[in-house]
mmCIF file of C-alpha atoms in Angstrom:
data_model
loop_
_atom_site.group_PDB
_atom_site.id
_atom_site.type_symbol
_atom_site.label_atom_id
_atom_site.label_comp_id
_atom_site.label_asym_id
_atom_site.label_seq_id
_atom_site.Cartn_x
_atom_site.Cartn_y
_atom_site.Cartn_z
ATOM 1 C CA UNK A 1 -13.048 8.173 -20.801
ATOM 2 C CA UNK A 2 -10.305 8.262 -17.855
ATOM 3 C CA UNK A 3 -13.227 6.997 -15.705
ATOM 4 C CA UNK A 4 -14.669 4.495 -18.031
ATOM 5 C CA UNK A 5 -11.106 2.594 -18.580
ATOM 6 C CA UNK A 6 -10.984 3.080 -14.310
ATOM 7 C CA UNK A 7 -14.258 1.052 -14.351
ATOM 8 C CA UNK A 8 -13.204 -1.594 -16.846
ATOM 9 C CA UNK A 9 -9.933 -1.772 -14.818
ATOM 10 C CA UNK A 10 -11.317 -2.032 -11.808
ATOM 11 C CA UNK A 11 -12.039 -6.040 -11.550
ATOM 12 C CA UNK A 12 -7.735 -6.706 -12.173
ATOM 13 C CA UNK A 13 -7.516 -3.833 -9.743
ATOM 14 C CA UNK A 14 -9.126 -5.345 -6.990
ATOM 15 C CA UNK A 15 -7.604 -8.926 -7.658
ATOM 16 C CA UNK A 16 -4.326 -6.998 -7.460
ATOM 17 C CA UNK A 17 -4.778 -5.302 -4.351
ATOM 18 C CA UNK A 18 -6.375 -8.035 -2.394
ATOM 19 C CA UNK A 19 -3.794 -10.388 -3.891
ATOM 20 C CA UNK A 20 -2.738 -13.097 -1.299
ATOM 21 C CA UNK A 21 0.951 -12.007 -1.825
ATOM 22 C CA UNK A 22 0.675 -9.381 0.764
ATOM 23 C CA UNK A 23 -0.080 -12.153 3.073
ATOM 24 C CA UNK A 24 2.585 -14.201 2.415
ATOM 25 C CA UNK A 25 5.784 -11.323 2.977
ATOM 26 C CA UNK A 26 6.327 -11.426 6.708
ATOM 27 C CA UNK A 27 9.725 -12.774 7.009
ATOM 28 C CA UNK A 28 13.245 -11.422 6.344
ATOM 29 C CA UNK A 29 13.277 -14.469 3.477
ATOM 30 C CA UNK A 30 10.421 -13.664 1.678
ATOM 31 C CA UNK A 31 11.217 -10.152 1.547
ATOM 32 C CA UNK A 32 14.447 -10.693 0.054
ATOM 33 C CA UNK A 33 13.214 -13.271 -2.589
ATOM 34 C CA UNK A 34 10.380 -10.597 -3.204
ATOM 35 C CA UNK A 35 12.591 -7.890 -4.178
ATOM 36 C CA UNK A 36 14.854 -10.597 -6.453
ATOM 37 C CA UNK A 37 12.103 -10.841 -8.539
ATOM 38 C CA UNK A 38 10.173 -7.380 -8.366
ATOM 39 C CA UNK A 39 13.465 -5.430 -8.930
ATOM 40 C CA UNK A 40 12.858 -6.310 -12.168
ATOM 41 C CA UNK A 41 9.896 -4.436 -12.641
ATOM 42 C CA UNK A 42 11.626 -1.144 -10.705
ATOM 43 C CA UNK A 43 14.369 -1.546 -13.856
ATOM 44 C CA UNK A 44 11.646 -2.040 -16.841
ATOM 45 C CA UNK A 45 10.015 1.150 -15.465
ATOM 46 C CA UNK A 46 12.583 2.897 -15.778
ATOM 47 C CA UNK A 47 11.916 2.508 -19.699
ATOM 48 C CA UNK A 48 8.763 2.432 -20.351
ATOM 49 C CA UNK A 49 9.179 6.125 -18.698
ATOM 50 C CA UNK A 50 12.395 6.822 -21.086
ATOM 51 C CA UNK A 51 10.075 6.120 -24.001
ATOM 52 C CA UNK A 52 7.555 8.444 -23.268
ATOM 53 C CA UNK A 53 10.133 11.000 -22.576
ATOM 54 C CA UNK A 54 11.648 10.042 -26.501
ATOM 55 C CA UNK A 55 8.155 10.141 -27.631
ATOM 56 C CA UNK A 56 7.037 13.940 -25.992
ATOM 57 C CA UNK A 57 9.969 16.072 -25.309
ATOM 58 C CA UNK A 58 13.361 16.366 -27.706
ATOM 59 C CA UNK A 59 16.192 14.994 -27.294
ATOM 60 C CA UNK A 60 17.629 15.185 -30.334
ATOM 61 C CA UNK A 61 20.237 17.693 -31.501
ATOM 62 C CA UNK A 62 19.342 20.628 -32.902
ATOM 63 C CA UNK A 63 16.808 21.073 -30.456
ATOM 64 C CA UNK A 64 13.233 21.586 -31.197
ATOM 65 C CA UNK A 65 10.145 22.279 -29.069
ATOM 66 C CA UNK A 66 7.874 19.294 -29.184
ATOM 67 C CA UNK A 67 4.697 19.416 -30.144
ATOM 68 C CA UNK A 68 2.439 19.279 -26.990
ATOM 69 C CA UNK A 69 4.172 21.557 -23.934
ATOM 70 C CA UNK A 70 1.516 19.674 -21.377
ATOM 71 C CA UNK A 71 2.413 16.737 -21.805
ATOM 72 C CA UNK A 72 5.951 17.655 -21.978
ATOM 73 C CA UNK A 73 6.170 19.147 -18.688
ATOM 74 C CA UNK A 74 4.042 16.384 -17.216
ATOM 75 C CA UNK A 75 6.613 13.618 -18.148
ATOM 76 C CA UNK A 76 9.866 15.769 -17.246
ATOM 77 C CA UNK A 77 8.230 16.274 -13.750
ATOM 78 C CA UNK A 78 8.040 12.421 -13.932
ATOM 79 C CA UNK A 79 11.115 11.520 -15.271
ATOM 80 C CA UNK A 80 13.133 14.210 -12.779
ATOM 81 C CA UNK A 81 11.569 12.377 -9.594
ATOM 82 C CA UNK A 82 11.987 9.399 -10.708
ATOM 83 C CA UNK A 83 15.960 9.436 -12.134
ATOM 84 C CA UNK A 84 16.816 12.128 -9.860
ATOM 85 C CA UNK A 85 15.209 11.749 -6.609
ATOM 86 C CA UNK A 86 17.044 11.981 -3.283
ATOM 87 C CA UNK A 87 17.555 9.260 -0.545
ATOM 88 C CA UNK A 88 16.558 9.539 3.272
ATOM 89 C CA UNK A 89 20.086 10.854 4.041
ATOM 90 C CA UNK A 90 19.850 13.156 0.890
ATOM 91 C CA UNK A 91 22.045 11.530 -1.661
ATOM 92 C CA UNK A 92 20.785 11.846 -5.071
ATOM 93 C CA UNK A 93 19.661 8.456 -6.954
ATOM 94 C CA UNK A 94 17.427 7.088 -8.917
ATOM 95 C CA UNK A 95 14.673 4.509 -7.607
ATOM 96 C CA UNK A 96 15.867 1.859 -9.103
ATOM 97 C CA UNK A 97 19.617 2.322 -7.269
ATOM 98 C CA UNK A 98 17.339 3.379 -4.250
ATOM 99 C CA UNK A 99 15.841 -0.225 -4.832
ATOM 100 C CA UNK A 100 19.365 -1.916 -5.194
ATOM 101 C CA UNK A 101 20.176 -0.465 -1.651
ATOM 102 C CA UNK A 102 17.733 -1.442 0.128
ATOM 103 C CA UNK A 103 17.853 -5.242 -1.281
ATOM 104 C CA UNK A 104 21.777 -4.698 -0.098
ATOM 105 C CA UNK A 105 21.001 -3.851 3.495
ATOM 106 C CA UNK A 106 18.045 -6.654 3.734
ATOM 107 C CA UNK A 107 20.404 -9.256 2.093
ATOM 108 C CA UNK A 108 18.678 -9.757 -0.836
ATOM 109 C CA UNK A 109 21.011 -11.343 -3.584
ATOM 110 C CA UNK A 110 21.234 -8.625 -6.561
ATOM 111 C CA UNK A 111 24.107 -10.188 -8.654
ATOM 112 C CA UNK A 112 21.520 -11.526 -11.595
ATOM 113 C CA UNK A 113 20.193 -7.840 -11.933
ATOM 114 C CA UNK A 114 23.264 -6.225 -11.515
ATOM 115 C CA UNK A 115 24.571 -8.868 -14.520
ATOM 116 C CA UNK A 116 21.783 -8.687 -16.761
ATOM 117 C CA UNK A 117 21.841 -4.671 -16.314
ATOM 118 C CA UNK A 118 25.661 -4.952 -17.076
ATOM 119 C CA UNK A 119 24.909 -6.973 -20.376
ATOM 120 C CA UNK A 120 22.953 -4.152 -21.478
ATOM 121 C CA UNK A 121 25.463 -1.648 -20.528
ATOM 122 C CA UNK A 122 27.848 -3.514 -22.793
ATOM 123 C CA UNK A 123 25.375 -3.459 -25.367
ATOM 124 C CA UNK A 124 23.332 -6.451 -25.023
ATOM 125 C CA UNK A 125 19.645 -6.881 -26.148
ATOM 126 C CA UNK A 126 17.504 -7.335 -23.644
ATOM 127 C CA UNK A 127 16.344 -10.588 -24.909
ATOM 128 C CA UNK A 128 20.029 -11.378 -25.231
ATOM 129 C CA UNK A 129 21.080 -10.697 -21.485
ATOM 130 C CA UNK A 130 17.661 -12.841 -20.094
ATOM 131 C CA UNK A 131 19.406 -15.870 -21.892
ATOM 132 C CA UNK A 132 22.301 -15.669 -19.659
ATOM 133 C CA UNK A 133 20.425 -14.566 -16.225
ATOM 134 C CA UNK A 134 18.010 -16.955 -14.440
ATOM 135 C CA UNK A 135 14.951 -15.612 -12.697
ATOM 136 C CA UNK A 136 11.326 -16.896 -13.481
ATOM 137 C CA UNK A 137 9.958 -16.914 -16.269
ATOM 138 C CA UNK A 138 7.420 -15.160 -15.212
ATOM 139 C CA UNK A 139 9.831 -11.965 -14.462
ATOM 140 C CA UNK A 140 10.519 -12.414 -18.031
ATOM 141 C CA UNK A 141 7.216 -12.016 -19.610
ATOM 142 C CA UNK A 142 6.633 -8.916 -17.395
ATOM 143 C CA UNK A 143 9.327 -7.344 -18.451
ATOM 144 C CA UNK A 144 8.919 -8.644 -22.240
ATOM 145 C CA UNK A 145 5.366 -7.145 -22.310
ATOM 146 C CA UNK A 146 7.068 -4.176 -21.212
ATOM 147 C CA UNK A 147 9.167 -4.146 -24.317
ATOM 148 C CA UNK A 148 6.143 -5.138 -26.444
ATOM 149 C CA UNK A 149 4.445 -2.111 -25.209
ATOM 150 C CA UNK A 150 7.742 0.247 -26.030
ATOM 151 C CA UNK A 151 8.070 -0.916 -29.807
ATOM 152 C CA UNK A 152 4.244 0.044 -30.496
ATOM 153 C CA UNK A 153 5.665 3.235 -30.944
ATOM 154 C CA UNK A 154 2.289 4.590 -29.841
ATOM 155 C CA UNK A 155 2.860 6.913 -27.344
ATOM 156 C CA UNK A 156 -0.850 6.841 -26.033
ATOM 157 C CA UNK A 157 -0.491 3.134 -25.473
ATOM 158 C CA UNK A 158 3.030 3.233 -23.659
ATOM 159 C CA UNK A 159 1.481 6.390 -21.529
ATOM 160 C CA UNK A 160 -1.390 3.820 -20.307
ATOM 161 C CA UNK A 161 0.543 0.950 -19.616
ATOM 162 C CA UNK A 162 2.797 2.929 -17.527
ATOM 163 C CA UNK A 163 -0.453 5.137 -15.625
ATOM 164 C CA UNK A 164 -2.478 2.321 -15.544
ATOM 165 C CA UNK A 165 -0.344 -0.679 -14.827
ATOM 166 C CA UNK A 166 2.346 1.268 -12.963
ATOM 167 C CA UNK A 167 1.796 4.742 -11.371
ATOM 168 C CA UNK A 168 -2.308 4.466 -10.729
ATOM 169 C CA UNK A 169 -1.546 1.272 -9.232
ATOM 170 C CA UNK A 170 1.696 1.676 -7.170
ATOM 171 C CA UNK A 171 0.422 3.084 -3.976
ATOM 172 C CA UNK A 172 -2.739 0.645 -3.258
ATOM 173 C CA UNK A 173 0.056 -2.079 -3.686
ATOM 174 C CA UNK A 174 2.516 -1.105 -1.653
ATOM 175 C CA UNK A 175 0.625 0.404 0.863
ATOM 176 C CA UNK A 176 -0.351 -3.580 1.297
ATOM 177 C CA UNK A 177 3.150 -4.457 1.560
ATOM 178 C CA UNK A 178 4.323 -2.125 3.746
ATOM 179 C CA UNK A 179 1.718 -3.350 6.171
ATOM 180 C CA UNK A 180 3.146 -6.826 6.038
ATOM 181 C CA UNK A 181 6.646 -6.374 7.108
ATOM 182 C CA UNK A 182 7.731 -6.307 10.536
ATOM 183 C CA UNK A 183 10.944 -5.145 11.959
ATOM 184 C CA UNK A 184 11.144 -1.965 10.281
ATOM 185 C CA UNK A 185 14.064 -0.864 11.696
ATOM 186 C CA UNK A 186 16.153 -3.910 10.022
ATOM 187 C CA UNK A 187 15.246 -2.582 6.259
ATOM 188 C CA UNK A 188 14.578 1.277 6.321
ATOM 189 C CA UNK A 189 16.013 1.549 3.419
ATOM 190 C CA UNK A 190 13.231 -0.214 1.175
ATOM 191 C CA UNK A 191 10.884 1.707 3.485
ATOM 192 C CA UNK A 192 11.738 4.632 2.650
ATOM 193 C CA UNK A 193 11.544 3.538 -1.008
ATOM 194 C CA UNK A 194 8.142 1.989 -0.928
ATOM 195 C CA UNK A 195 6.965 4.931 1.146
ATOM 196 C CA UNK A 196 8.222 7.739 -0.929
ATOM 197 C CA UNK A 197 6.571 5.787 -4.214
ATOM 198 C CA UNK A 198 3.148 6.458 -2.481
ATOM 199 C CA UNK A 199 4.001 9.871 -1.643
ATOM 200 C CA UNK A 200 4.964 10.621 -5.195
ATOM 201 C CA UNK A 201 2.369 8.052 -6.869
ATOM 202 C CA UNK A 202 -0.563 9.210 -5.018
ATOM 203 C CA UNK A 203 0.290 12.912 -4.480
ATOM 204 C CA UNK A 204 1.612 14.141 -7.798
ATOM 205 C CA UNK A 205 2.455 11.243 -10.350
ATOM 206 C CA UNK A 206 -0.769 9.731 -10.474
ATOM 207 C CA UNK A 207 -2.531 12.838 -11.153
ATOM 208 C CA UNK A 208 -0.073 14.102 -13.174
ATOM 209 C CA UNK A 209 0.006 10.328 -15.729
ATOM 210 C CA UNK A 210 -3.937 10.247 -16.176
ATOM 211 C CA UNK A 211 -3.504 14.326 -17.191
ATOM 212 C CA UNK A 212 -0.684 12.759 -19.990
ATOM 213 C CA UNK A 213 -3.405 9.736 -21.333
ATOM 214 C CA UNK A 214 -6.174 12.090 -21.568
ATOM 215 C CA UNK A 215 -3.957 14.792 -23.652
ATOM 216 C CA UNK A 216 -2.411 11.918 -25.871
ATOM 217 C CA UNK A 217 -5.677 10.265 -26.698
ATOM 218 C CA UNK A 218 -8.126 13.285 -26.827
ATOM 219 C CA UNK A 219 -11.400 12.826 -28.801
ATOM 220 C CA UNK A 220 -9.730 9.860 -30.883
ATOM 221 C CA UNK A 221 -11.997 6.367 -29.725
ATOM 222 C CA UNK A 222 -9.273 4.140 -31.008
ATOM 223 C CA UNK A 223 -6.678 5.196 -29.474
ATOM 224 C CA UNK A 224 -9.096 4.775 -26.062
ATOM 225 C CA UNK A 225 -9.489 1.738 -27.041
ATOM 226 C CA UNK A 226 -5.664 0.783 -27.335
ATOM 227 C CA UNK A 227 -5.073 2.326 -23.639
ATOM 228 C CA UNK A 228 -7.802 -0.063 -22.446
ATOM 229 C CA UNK A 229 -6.610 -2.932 -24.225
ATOM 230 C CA UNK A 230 -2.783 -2.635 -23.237
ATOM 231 C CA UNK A 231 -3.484 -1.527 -19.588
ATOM 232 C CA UNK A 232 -5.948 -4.695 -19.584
ATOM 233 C CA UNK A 233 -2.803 -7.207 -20.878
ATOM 234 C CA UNK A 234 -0.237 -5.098 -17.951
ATOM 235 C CA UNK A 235 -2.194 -5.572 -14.705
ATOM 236 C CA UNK A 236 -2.709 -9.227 -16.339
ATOM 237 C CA UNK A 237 1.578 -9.456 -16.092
ATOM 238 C CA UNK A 238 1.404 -7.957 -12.835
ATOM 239 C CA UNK A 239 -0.758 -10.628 -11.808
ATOM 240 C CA UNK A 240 0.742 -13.106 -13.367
ATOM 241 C CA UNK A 241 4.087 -11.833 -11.434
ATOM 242 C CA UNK A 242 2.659 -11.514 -8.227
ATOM 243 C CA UNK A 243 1.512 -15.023 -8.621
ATOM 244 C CA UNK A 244 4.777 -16.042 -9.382
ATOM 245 C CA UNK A 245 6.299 -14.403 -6.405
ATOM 246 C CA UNK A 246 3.476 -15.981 -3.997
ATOM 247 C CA UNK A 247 4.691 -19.282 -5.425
ATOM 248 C CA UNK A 248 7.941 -18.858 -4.160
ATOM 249 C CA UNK A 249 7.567 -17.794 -1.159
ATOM 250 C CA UNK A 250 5.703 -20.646 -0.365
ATOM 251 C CA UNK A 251 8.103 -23.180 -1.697
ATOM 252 C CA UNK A 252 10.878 -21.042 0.056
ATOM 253 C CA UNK A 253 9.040 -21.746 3.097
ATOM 254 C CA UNK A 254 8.025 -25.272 2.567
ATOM 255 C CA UNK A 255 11.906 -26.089 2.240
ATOM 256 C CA UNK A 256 13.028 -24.381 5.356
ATOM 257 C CA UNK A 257 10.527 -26.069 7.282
#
């Protein structure tokens, strides 16, 4: 089933890797505007992967084993590189602050996800804190279709959005982008980032997220075809973001010219 979903995927998968976008970052500018919008999706990530964690292991008090250990262990390995990884100088950090860095040291303005990240640190709904941040509206149904996904409270769904839409697909993306940018030197920092997500995508995440959707749906045909469905509607976001970030770029460009 993992390979028939792959096959049914594949179409969106292709659009998404060959995806003019990658064409269009070569410039200091468009890589900051890039990251304005993207860091978006680095945040949502960070819960669709929460969820699963809420869904498999316990964390709750009194503590209780959970019901499947594989698929517990698979998401703490997850959730430990992903919230707890290190930096290239060693420092321990999440992605997402890894991401926030490296928009700092390219000059990429971060104060609209910084704010909207402080509304919900004050308490905010999400839906609350978009209504006082502007970004695209795109950005927004990304990140709403993220949320849509989280309040299925299927965990078989939410683990195919996020292998499917995030962690199969990281690496063949930014593997594109990394070829695009230029002076390297200028913005290690979101190197290192983009190259330690296809390290840990494609060596161990990857693997380790198509283990979690074929434990969580097993023999049951509906809830293969829920994964299918949902994974379907998040590379159709994706697209639909990328598209938006393409756009622009090019107006960026258009203005300064």
């Amino acid at each position: 089933m993992i390979n028939h979903i792959l096959d049914k995927l594949d179409p969106l998968r292709k659009e998404l890797v060959n995806h003019p976008l990658y064409k269009e970052v070569k410039t200091e500018e468009d890589i900051q505007l890039f990251t304005q919008q993207h860091v978006f999706a680095v945040w949502d990530f960070m819960s669709l992967l929460k969820a699963l964690q809420l869904h498999l292991t316990c964390v709750s008090l009194p503590w209780t084993p959970s019901s499947n250990p594989t698929t517990r262990r698979f998401i703490n390995e997850i959730v430990f590189g992903e919230e707890s990884d290190v930096d290239q100088h060693g420092v321990t950090m999440s992605h997402y602050e890894m991401y926030l860095e490296a928009m700092q040291q390219l000059g990429a303005d971060t104060s609209q996800m910084e704010h909207f990240c402080g509304l919900i640190q004050e308490g905010a709904s999400f839906e609350k804190a978009f209504q006082q941040i502007k970004i695209p509206e795109a950005v927004k149904d990304f990140v709403s279709f993220t949320f849509e996904v989280i309040a299925t409270q299927k965990p078989h769904v939410i683990a195919a959005v996020f292998t499917f839409g995030r962690e199969d697909l990281i690496p063949d993306m930014f593997i594109e982008i990394v070829k695009g940018i230029g002076d390297k030197q200028a913005i290690d920092k979101l190197i290192y980032y983009l190259e330690r997500h296809i390290e840990l995508d494609g060596d161990e995440h990857g693997p380790i997220s198509l283990k979690m959707v074929e434990e969580l749906c097993g023999q049951d045909q509906v809830k293969w075809d829920e994964a299918l469905i949902y994974s379907k509607k998040a590379l159709q976001h994706r697209i639909g973001l990328w598209n938006s970030i393409a756009s622009g770029i090019k107006e960026q460009k258009s203005v300064l010219v």
